[in-house]
Coordinates of C-alpha atoms in Angstrom, one line a residue:
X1 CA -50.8 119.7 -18.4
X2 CA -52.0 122.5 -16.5
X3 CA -52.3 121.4 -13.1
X4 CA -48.0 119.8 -13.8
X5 CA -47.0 122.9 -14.8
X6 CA -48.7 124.7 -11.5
X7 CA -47.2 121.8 -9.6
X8 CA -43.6 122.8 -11.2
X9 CA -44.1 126.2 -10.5
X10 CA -44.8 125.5 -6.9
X11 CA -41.5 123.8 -6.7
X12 CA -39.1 126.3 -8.5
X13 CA -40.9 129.1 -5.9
X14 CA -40.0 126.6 -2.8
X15 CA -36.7 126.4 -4.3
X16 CA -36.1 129.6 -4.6
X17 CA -37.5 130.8 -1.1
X18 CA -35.2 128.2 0.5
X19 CA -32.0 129.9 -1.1
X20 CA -33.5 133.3 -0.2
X21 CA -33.6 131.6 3.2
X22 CA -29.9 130.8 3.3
X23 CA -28.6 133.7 1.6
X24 CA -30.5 135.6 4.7
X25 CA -29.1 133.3 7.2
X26 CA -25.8 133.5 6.1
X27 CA -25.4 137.7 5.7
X28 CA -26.5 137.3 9.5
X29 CA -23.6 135.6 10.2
X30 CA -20.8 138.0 9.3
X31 CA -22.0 139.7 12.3
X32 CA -24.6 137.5 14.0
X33 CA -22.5 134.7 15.4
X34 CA -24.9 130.9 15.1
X35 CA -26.3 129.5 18.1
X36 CA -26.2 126.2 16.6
X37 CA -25.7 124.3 13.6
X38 CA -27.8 121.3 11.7
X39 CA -25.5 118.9 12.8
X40 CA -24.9 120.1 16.4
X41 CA -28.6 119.7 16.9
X42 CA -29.1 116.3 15.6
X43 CA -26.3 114.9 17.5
X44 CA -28.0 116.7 20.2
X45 CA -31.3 114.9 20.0
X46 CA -29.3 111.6 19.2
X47 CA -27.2 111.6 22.6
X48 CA -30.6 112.8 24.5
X49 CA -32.4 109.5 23.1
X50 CA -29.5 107.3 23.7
X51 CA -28.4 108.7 27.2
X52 CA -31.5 110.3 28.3
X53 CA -28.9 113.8 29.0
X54 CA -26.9 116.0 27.2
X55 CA -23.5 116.3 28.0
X56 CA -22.7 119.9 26.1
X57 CA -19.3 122.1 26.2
X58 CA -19.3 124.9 23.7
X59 CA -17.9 128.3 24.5
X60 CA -17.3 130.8 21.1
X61 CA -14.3 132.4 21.2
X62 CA -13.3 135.4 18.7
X63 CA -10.8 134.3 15.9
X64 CA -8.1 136.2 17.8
X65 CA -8.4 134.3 20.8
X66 CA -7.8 130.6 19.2
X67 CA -3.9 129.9 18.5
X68 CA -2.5 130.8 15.2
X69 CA -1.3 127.1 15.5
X70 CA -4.6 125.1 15.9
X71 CA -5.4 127.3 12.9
X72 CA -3.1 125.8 10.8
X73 CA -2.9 123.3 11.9
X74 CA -6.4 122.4 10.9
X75 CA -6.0 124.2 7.3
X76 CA -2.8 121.7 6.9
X77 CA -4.8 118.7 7.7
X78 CA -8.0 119.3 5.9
X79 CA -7.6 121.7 3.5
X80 CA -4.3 123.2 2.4
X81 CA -5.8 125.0 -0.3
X82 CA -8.2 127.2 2.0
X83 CA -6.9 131.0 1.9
X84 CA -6.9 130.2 -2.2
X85 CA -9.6 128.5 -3.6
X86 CA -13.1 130.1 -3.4
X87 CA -14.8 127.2 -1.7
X88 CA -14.2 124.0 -4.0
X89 CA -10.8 122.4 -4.2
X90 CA -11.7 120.7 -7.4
X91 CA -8.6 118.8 -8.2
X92 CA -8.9 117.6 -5.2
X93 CA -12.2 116.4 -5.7
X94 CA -11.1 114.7 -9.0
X95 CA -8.4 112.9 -6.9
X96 CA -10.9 111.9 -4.3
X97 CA -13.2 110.4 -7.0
X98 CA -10.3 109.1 -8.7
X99 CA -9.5 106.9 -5.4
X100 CA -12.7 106.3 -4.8
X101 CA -13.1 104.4 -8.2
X102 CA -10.0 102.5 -7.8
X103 CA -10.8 101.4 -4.5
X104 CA -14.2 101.1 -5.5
X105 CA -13.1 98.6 -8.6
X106 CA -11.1 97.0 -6.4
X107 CA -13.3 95.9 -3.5
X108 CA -15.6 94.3 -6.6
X109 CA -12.5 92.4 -7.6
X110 CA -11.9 91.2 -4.7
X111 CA -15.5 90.3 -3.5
X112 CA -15.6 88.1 -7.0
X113 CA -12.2 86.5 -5.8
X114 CA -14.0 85.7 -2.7
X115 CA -17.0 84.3 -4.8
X116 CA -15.2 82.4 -6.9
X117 CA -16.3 78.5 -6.5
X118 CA -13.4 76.4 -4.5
X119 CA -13.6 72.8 -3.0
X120 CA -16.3 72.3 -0.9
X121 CA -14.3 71.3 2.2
X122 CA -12.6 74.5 2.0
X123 CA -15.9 76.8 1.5
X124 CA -18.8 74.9 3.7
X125 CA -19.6 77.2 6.6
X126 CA -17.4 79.9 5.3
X127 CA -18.9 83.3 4.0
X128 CA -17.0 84.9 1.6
X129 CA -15.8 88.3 3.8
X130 CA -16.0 92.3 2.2
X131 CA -14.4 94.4 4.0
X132 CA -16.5 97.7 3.5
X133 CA -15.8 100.1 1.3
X134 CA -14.1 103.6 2.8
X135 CA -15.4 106.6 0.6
X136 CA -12.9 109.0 0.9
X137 CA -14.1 112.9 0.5
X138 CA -12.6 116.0 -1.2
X139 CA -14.6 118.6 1.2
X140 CA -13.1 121.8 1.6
X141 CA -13.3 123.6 5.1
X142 CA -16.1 126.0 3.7
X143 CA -17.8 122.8 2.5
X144 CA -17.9 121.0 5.4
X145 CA -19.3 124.1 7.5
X146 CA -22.5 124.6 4.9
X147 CA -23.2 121.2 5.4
X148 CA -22.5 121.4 9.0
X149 CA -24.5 124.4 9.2
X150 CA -27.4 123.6 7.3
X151 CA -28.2 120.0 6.3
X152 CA -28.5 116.3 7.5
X153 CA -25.9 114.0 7.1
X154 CA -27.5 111.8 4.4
X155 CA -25.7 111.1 1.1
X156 CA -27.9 112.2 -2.0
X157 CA -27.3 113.8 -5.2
X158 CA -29.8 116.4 -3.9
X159 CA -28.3 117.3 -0.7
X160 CA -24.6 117.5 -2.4
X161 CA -26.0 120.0 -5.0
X162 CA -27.3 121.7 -2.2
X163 CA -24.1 121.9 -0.3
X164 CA -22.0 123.7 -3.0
X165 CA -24.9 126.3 -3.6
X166 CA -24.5 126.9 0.3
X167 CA -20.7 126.7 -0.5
X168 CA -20.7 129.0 -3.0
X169 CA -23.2 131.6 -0.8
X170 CA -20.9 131.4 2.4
X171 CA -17.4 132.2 -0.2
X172 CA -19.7 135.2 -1.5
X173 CA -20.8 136.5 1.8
X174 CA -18.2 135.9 4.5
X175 CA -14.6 136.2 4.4
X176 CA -12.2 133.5 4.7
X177 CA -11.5 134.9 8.2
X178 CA -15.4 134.8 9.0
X179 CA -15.2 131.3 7.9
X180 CA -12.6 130.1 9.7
X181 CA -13.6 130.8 12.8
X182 CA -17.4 129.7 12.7
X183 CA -15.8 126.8 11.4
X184 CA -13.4 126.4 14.4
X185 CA -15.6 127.7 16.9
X186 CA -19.0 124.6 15.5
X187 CA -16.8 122.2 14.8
X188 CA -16.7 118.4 16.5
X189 CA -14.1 117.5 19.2
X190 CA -15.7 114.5 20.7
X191 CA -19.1 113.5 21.8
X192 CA -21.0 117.1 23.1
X193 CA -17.6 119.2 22.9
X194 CA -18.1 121.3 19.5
X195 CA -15.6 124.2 18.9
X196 CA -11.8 125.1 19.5
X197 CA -12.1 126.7 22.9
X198 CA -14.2 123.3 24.7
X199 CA -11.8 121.1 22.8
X200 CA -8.9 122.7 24.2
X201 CA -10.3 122.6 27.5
X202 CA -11.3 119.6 27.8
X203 CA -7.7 117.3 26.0
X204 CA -5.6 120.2 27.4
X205 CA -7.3 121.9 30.0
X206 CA -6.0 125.5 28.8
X207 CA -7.9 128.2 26.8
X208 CA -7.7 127.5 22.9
X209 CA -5.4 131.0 22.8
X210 CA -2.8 129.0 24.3
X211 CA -2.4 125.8 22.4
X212 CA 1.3 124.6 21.3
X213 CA 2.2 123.4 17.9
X214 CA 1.8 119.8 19.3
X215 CA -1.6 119.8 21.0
X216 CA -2.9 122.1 17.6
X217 CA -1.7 119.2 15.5
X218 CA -3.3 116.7 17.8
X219 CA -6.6 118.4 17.8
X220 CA -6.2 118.5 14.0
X221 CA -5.5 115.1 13.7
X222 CA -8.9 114.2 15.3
X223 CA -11.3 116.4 12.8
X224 CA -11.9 113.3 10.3
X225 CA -13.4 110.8 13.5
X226 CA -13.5 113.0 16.6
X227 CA -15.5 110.5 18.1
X228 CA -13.0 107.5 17.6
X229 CA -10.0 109.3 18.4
X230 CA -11.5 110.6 21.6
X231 CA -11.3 107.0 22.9
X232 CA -7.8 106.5 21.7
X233 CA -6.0 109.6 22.6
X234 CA -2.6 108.1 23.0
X235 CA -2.6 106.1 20.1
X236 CA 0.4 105.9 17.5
X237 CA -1.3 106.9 15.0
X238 CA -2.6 110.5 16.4
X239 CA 0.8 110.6 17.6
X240 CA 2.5 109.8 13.8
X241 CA 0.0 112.4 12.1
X242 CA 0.3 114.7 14.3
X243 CA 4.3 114.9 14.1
X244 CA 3.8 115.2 9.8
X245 CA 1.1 118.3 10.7
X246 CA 3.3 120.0 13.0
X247 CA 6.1 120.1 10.6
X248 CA 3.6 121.0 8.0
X249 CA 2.4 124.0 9.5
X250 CA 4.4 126.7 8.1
X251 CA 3.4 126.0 4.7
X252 CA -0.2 126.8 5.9
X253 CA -1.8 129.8 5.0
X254 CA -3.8 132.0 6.8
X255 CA -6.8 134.0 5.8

């Protein structure tokens, strides 16, 4: 019993260093702006295996210089809730889960439609088809940046525990503006172009200071897949979503 309990203590004092850790790393940042982030360096290594280079544009800009429109812009498109809640949107997070189960439910029924024994002529040589299964989220802004920030992109109980701790930490120690822009200046545009200012500069070719309501709601629009819509940067759907989030961005409010 002895050598369990030791064992346990070991792991509650690892625990607890690690969220030392954090809270340390994230007090630096309300004045210490991040070099990197988890995910920026994974994606790093990722494109340096696969391409044997690293194609790279970042360039931090203060949260004055980036457009009051790509702002909110981005707060309209993925988290209207942002200057309110104090890091967890949870009836959001209920509707996501709600969705999730229905969609859920209804990919089973339709995979045991699929299953379902017809004639043999019609079902020789025909697998039945699932379509997979999109998991829609309920991550606020702050959420996305601890987990941005911090930790890998695997989906665990563990790691999601770990990302509302780190939530909670960063609504404790940061202000909403603080947020904001870490978030804005760390966050993916496209393959190697992370934060509002390289983003802007690369779609646009003008500083992120100077971006209309338009190419704000554009950028917006791209947040959920930047690496998709970078391919397809005419396409009608960009073009749709980003018409409903520049009419939506005077109900967004700013930190």
């Amino acid at each position: 019993m002895k050598p369990l309990l030791r064992w346990l203590g070991l792991v509650a004092v690892a625990v607890l260093a690690l969220q030392l850790f954090f809270v340390v790393r994230i007090a630096a940042m309300t004045v210490i702006d991040p070099q990197s982030t988890a995910f920026q360096r994974s994606e790093a290594w990722r494109v340096l295996n696969d391409k044997g280079r690293l194609p790279w544009r970042q360039q931090w800009v203060p949260y004055a210089q980036i457009s009051d429109n790509l702002k909110r812009a981005v707060i309209a498109s993925e988290d209207d809730g942002f200057s309110h809640h104090e890091g967890v949107d949870w009836d959001a997070l209920e509707k996501a889960w709600q969705k999730n189960a229905r969609a859920e439910a209804q990919a089973a029924k339709s995979q045991a439609n699929q299953a379902t024994p017809k004639s043999a002529a019609s079902t020789k040589n025909t697998p039945p088809v699932v379509r997979p299964l999109k998991v829609v989220g309920g991550s606020t802004i702050t959420q996305q940046l601890a987990k941005n920030l911090f930790l890998s992109g695997e989906r665990t109980l563990l790691r999601k525990g770990q990302e509302f701790v780190l939530t909670l930490l960063l609504e404790a120690l940061l202000s909403k503006e603080r947020i904001l822009e870490i978030y804005l200046n760390s966050v993916e545009w496209g393959e190697g172009i992370f934060g509002a200012e390289a983003a802007a500069q690369a779609y646009f070719r003008k500083s992120a200071a100077k971006l209309s309501t338009h190419e704000a709601a554009r950028l917006a629009v791209m947040l959920p897949r930047p690496k998709y819509f970078e391919k397809l940067p005419n396409s009608s759907y960009i073009a749709g979503r980003a018409a409903l989030i520049a009419n939506r961005l005077n109900s967004a409010t700013l930190p």
